Coordinates of C-alpha atoms in Angstrom, one line a residue:
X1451 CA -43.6 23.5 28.7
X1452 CA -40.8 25.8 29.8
X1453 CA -41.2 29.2 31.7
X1454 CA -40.0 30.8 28.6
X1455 CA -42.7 30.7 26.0
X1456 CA -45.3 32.9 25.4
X1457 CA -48.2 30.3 27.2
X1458 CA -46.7 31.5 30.3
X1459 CA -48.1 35.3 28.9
X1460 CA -52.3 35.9 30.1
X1461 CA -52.5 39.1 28.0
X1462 CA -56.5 39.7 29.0
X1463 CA -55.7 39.1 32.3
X1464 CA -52.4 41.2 32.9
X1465 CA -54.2 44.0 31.0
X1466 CA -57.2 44.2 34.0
X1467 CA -54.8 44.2 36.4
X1468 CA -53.2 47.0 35.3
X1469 CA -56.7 48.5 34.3
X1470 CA -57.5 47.8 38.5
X1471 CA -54.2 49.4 39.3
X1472 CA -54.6 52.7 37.3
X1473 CA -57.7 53.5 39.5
X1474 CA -59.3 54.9 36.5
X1475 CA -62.5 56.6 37.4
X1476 CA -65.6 55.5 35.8
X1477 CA -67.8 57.2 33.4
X1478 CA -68.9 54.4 31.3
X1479 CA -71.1 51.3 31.2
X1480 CA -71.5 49.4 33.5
X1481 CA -73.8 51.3 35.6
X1482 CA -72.9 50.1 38.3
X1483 CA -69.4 51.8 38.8
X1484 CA -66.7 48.9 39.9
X1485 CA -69.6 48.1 42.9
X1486 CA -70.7 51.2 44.2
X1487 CA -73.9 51.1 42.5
X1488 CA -75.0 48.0 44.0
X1489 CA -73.8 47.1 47.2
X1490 CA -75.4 43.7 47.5
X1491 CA -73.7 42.5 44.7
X1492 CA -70.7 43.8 45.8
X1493 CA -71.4 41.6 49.2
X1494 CA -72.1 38.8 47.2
X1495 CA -69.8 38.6 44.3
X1496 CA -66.9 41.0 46.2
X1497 CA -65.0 44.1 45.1
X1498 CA -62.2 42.2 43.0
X1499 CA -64.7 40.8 40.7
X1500 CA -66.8 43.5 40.5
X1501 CA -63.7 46.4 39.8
X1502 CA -63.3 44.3 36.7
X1503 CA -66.5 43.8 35.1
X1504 CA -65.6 46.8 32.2
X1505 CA -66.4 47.9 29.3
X1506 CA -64.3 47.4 26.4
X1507 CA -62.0 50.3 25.9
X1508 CA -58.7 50.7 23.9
X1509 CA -56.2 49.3 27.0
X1510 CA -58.6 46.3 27.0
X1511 CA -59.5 45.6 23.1
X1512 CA -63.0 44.6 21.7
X1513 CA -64.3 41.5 21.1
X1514 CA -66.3 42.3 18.0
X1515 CA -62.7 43.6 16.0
X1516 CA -59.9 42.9 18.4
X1517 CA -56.5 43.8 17.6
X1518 CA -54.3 44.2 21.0
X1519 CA -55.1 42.2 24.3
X1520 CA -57.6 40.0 22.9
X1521 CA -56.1 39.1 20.0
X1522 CA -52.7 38.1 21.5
X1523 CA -54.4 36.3 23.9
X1524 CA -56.7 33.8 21.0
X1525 CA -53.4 33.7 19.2
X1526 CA -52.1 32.4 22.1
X1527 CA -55.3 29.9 22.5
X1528 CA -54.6 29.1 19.0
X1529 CA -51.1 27.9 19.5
X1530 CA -51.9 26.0 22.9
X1531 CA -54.9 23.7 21.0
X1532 CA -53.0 23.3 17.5
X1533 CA -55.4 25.2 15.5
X1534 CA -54.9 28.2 13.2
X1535 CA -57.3 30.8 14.5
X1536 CA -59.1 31.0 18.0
X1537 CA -62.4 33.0 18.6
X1538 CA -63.2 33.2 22.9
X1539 CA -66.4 32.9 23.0
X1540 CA -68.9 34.2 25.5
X1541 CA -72.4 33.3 24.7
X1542 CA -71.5 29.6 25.2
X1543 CA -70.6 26.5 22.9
X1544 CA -73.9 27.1 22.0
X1545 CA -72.9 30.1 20.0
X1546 CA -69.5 28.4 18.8
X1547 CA -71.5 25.5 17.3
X1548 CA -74.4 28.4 15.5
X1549 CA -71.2 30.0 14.2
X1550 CA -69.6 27.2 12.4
X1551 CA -72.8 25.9 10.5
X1552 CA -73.8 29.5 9.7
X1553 CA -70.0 29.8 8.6
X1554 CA -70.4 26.8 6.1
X1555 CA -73.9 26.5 5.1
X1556 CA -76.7 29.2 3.8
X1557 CA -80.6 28.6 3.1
X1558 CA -80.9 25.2 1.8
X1559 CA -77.6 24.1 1.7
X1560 CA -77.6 20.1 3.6
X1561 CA -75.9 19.1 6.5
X1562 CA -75.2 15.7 7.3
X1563 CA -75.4 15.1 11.0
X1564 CA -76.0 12.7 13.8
X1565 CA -79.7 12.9 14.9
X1566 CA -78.6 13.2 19.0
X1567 CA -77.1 16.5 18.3
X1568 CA -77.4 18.9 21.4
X1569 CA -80.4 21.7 20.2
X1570 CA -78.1 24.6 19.1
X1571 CA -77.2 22.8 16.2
X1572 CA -80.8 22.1 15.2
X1573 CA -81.6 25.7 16.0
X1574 CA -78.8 26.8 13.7
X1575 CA -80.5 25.0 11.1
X1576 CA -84.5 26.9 12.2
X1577 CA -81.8 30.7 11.7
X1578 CA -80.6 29.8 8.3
X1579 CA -82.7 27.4 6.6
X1580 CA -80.3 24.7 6.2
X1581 CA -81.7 20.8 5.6
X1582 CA -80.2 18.1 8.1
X1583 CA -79.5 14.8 6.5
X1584 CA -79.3 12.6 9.9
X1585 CA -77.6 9.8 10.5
X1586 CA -79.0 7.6 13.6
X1587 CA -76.7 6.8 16.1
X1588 CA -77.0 2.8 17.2
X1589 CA -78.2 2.4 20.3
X1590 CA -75.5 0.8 23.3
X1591 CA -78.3 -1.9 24.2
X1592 CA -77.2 -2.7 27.5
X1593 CA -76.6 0.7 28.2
X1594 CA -79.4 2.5 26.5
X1595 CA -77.4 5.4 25.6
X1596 CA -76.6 6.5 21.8
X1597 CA -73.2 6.0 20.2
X1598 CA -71.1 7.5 17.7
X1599 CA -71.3 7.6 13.8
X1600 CA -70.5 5.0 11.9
X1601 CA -68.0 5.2 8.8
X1602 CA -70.5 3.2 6.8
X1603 CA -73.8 5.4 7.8
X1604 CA -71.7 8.5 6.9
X1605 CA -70.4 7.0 3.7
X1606 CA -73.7 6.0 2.6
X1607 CA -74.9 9.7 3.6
X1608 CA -72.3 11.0 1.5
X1609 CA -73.4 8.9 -1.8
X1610 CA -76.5 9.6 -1.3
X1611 CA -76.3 13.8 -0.8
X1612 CA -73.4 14.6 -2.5
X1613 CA -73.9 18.3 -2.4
X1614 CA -74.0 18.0 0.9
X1615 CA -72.1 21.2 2.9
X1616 CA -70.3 19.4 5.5
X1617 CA -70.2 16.4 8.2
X1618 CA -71.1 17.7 11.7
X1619 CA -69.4 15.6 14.5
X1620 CA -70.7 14.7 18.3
X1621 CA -66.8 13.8 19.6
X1622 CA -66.9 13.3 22.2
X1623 CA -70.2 12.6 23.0
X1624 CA -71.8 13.8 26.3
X1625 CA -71.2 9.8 27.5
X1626 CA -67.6 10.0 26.5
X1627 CA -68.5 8.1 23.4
X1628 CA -66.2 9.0 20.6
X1629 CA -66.3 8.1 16.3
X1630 CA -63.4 7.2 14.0
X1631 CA -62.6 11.5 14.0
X1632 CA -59.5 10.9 11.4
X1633 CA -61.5 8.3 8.9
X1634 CA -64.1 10.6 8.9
X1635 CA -62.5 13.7 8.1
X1636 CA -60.3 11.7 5.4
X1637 CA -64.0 10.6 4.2
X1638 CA -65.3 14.0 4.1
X1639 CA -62.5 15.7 2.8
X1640 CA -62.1 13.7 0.1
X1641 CA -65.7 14.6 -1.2
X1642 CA -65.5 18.3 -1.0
X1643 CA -67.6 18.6 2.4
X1644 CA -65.9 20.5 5.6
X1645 CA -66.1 18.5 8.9
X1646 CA -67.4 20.7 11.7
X1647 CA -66.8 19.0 15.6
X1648 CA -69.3 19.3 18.4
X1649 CA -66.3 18.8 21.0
X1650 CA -68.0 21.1 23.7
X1651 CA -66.9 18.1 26.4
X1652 CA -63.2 17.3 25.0
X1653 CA -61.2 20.3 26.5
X1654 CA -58.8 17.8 27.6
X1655 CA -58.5 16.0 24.3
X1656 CA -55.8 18.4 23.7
X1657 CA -53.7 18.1 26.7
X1658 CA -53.2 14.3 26.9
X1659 CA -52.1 11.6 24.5
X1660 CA -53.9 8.5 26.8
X1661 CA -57.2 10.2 25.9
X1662 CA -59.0 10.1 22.5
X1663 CA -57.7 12.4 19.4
X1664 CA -58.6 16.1 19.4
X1665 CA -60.4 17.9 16.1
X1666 CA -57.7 20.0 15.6
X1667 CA -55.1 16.9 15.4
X1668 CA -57.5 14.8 13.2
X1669 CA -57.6 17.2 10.8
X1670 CA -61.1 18.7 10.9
X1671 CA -61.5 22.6 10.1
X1672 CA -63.7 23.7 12.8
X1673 CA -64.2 22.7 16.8
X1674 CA -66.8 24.0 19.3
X1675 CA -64.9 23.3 23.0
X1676 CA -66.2 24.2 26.0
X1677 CA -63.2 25.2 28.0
X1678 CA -65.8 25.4 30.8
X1679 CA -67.0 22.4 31.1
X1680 CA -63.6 20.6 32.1
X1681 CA -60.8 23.4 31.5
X1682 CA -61.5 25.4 34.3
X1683 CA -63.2 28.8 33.0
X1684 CA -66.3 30.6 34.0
X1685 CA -69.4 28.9 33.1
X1686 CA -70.4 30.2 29.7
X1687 CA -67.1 30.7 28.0
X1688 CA -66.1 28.7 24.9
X1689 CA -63.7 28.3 22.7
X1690 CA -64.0 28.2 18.5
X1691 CA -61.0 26.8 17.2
X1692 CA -60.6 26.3 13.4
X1693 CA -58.0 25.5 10.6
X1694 CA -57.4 28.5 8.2
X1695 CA -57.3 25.9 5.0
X1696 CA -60.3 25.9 3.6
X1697 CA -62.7 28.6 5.2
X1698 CA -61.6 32.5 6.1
X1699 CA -61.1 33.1 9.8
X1700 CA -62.3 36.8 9.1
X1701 CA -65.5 35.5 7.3
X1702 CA -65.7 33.7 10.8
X1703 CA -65.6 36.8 12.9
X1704 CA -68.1 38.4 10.9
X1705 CA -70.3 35.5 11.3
X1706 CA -69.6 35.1 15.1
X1707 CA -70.6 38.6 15.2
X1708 CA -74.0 38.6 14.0
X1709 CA -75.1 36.5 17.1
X1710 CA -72.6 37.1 19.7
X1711 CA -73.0 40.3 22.1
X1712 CA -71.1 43.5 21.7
X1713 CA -70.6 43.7 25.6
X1714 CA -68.2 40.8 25.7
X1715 CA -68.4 40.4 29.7
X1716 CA -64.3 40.3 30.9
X1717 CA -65.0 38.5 33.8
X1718 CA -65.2 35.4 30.9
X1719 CA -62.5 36.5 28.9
X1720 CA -59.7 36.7 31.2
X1721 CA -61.0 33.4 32.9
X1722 CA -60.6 31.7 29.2
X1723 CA -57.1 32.9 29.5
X1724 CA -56.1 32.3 32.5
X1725 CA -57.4 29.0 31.4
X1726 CA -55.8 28.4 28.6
X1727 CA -52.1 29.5 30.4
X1728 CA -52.5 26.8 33.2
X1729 CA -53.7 24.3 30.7
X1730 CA -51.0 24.6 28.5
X1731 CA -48.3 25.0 31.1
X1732 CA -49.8 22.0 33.4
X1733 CA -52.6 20.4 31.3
X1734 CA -50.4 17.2 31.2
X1735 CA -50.4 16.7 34.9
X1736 CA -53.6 17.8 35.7
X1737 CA -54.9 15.4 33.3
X1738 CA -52.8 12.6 34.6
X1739 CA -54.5 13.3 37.8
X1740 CA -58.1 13.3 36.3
X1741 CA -57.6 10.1 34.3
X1742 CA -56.3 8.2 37.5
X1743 CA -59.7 9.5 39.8
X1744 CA -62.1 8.2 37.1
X1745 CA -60.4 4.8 36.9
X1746 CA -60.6 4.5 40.6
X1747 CA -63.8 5.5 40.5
X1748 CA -64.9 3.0 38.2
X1749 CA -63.0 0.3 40.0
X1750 CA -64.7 1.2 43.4
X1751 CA -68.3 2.1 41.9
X1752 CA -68.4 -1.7 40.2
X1753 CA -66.8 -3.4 43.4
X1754 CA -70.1 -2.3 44.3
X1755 CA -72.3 -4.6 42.8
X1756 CA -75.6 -4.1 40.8
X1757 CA -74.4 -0.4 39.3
X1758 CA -71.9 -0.8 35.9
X1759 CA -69.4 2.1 35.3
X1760 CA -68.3 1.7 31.9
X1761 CA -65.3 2.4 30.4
X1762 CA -62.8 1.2 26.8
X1763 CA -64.9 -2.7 26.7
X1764 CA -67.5 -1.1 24.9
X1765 CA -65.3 0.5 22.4
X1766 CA -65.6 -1.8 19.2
X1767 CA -63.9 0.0 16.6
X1768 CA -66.6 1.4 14.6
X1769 CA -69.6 4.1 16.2
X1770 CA -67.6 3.4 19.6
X1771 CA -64.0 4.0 18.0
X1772 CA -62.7 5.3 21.6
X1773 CA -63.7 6.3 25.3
X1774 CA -63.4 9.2 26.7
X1775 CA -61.9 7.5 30.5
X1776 CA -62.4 10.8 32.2
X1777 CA -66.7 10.4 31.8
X1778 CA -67.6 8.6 35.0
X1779 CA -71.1 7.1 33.5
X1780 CA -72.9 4.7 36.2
X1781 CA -75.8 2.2 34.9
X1782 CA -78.2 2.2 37.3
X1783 CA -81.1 -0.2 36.1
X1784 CA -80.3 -3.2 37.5
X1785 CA -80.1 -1.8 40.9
X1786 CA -84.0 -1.0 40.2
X1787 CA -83.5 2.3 39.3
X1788 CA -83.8 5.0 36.7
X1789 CA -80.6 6.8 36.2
X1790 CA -82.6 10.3 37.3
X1791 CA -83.8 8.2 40.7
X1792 CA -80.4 8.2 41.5
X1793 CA -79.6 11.9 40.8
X1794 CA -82.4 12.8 43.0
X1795 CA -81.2 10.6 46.0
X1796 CA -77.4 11.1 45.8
X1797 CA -78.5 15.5 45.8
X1798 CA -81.4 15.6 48.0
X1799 CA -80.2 13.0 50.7
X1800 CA -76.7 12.7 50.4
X1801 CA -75.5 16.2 49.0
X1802 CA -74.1 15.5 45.9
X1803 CA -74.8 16.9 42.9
X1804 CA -73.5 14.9 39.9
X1805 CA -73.8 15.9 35.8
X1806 CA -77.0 14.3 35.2
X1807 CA -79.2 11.5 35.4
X1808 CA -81.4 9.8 32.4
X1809 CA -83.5 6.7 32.1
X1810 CA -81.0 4.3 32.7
X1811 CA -77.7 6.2 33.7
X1812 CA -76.3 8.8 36.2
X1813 CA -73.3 10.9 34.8
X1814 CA -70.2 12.7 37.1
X1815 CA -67.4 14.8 34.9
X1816 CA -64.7 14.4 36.8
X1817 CA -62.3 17.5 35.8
X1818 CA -59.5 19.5 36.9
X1819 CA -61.4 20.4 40.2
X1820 CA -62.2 17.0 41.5
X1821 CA -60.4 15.4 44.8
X1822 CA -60.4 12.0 45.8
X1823 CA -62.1 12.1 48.9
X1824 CA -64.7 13.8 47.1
X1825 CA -64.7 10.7 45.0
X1826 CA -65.1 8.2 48.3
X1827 CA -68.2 10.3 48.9
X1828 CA -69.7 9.0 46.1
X1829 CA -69.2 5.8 46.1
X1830 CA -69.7 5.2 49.2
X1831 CA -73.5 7.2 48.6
X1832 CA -74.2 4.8 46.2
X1833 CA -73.3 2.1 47.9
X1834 CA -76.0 3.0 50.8
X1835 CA -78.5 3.4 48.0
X1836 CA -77.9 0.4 46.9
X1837 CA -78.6 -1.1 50.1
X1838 CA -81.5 0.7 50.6
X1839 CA -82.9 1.2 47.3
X1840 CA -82.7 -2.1 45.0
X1841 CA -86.1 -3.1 43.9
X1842 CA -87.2 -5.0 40.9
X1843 CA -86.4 -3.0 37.5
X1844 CA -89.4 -4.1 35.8
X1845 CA -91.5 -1.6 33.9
X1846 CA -88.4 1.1 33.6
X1847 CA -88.2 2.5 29.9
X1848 CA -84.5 1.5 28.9
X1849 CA -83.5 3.9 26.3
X1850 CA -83.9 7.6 25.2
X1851 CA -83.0 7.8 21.9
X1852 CA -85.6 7.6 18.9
X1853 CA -85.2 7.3 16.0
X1854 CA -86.7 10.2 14.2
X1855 CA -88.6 10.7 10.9
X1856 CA -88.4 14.4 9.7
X1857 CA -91.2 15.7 7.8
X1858 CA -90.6 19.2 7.0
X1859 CA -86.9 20.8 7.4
X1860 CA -86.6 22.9 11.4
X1861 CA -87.1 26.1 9.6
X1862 CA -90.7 25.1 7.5
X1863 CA -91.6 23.4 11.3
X1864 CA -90.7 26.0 13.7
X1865 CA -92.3 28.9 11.3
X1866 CA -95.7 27.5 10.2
X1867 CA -98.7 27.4 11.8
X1868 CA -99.6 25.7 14.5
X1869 CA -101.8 24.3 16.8
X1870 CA -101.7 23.0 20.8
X1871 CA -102.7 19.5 21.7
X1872 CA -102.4 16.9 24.7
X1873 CA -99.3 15.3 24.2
X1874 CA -100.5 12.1 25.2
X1875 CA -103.1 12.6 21.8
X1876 CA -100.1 13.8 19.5
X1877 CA -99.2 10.4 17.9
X1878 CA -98.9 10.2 13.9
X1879 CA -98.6 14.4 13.9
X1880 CA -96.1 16.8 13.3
X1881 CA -94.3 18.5 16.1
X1882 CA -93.7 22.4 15.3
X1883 CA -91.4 22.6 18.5
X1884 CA -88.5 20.5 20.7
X1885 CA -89.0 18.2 23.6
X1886 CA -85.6 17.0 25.5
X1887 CA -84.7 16.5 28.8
X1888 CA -81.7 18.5 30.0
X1889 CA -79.2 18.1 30.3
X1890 CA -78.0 16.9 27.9
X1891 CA -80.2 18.9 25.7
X1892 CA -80.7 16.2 23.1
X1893 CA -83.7 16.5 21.4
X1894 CA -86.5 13.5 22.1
X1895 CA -88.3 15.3 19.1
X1896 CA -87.4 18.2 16.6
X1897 CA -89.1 20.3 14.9
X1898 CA -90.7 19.1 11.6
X1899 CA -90.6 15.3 12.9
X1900 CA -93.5 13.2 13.1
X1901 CA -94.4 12.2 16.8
X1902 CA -94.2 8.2 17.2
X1903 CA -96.4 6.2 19.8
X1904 CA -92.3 5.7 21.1
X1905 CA -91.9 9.4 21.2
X1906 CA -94.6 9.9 23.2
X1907 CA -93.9 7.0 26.0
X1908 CA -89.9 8.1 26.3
X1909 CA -91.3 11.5 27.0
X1910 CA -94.0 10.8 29.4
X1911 CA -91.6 8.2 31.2
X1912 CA -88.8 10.8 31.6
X1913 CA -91.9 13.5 33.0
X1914 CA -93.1 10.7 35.6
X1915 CA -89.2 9.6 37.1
X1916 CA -88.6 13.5 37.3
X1917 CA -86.3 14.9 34.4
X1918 CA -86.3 18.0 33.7
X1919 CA -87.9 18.1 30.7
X1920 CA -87.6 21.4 28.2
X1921 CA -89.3 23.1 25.3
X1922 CA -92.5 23.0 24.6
X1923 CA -94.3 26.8 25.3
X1924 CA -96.5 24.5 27.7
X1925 CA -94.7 24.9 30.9
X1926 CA -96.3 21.8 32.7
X1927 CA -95.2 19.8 29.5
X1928 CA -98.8 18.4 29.1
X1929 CA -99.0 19.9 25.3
X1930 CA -97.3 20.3 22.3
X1931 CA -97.5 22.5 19.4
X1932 CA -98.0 20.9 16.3
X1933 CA -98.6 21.5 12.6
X1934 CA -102.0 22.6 11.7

């Protein structure tokens, strides 16, 4: 873009500096006074950061109702993504994704959505009381990872709950995996339902034509996108774009702000901006850049032998419509190993510390930070494990999804009463809470699903390689709450 329009402008970000400048003395939250309450932190985190962690104040806007800084700068976000509205976020993409079910559906109201949605979607549905109608991804079998929707699954959804609320989108999803976005909103659309897009890893969707087509450009009304994740702001901040057609962006706001915190932290905010500037001024480039590390990555990693970095050959035009080429995901089974094996090694003997690792796959984002020697790091750590690692892949569990069957909806689950038992003794009952290993944060079960023999062997196989396994209130993940 040229020097001359307005994405050139960081309004958040030019408003703290003069904030810094003014030398303003302090008699506000936070306590501890631009530093000088709390030295260490000062040490740690230094004076510039510190100096602006402020309050909100007239100068610097509010994010609950903002109508200077702020707002100039999500008009400005707006503009740069192709939506309508923009809504910084700063409780995550969790908080995006609560804020555009709770903006479209009330107690009872049905969703349909894939089943290997991340958790904040289900837990939107335990807040409100709305009833998912899942669709099951298929299962890459090779690969062991789940895929997209399908246009049939959904369609047959759709005749089958016609009052249904809206479509809810993974795209992509956390492997890069991406669905037939513009069908499906067409689909959708067509029968009165809104289309609401999980696209918490597609930042860059927006910023290069070679990739995958963004939610905005396919049409749907409302995107969760984690500028963090491969945009280059502070962990934590998101972005909730939307289209104004069909749902009021100040029915959003008020819906946002029933969740999100009054003390929007600035430190986030201005690093969304600053963000969103170089992204819309250089996105292009950078992304040319990104594109070209992953594909020599990929080209290297499967030189390698054994290990299978995937990339557009699985795309087959239905619930793998399109790649994502940026996702550098690595098989590892047939080098003997379980994808979180390999996460272990490459951190604890070889310094590298990649996305995640699953049963059968290991996962690197490669983003707007990456270099390429960092890159011949990698691959040249997993060619040693190879060497030193390959042993017979008999006996490793070769895929994590499950195919659930829900019992009660998340809200009856999560809210009755329950009981604690072994998990290992669990089979044919009721789960009243989640078990998923994260990241991702895909539920293995949800609550209100009945717990399958298959349930309980994908989550004792994840326990025994070493994921990190999350949500039951039994810390040591040998129990589970379930319904009396």
């Amino acid at each position: 873009m040229e020097n001359k329009s307005p994405q050139n402008k960081a309004p958040i970000y030019e408003a703290l500096k003069w904030y810094k400048n003014q030398r303003i003395v302090p008699f506000d939250v936070p306590g501890h006074k631009q530093g000088r309450g709390n030295k260490q932190l000062k040490e740690f985190l230094g004076e510039d950061c510190l100096s602006v962690d402020v309050n909100s104040m007239k100068p610097l806007d509010n994010l609950c109702h903002p109508t200077s800084v702020i707002k100039e700068a999500e008009e400005l976000a707006a503009e740069a993504f192709g939506a309508d509205s923009a809504f910084f976020m700063v409780n995550g993409t969790t908080s995006a994704v609560q804020a555009m079910i709770m903006s479209v559906c009330k107690e009872g109201d049905k969703i349909i959505m894939p089943r290997n949605v991340h958790r904040s979607a289900i837990n939107s549905l335990i807040l409100i009381g709305a009833n998912p109608i899942y669709i099951n991804p298929g299962i890459h079998k090779r690969l062991g990872i789940s895929l997209g929707m399908s246009l049939k699954d959904i369609e047959e959804a759709i005749k089958e709950h016609p009052d249904a609320k809206a479509v809810f989108v993974n795209n992509p999803t956390y492997y890069g995996i991406c669905s037939d976005l513009r069908e499906i909103v067409k689909l959708a659309h067509s029968h009165g339902m809104y289309v609401l897009v999980d696209e918490a890893h597609g930042t860059h969707f927006y910023f290069d034509k070679r990739l995958p087509v963004s939610a905005m450009e396919a049409g749907a009304d409302m995107a969760a996108v984690s500028i963090h994740k491969t945009g280059g702001s502070l962990t934590q901040s998101s972005m909730l774009l939307m289209k104004n057609e069909k749902i009021n962006p100040h029915y959003v706001r008020t819906i946002i702000n029933l969740t999100q915190t009054t003390s929007g932290s600035y430190l986030l905010l201005s690093s969304l901006d600053i963000a969103r500037r170089n992204l819309a001024l250089h996105g292009e480039e950078i992304f040319e850049e990104v594109v070209s590390i992953a594909e020599y990555a990929r080209s290297e990693i499967n030189k390698i032998g054994g290990y299978y970095a995937f990339s557009k050959e699985i795309v087959n035009g239905d619930n793998v419509f399109d790649f994502d080429i940026t996702k550098l995901t690595v098989n590892t089974l047939d080098v003997g190993l379980a994808g979180i094996e390999a996460y272990d090694i490459l951190r604890d003997d070889y310094g590298i510390q990649i996305e995640l690792g699953d049963i059968g796959n290991i996962l690197s984002i490669i983003s707007v930070g990456d270099t390429r020697y960092n890159i011949e790091r990698l691959v040249s750590a997993l060619s040693e494990i190879k060497r030193i690692h390959t042993k017979d892949k008999k006996g490793i569990f070769d895929h994590e999804y499950i195919n659930p069957i829900v019992k009660k909806s998340p809200k009856e689950a999560f809210y009755a009463e329950k009981e604690s038992i072994l998990i290992s003794e669990s089979e044919g009952r009721i789960t009243g809470e989640f078990v998923m290993c994260y990241p991702p944060g895909i539920p293995i079960l949800a609550p209100g699903e009945l717990i399958t023999k298959e349930a309980i062997e994908c989550i004792l196989a994840s326990k025994e390689k070493g994921s990190l396994i999350t949500g039951p209130e039994d810390m040591d993940i040998n129990e589970i709450q379930v319904l009396k």
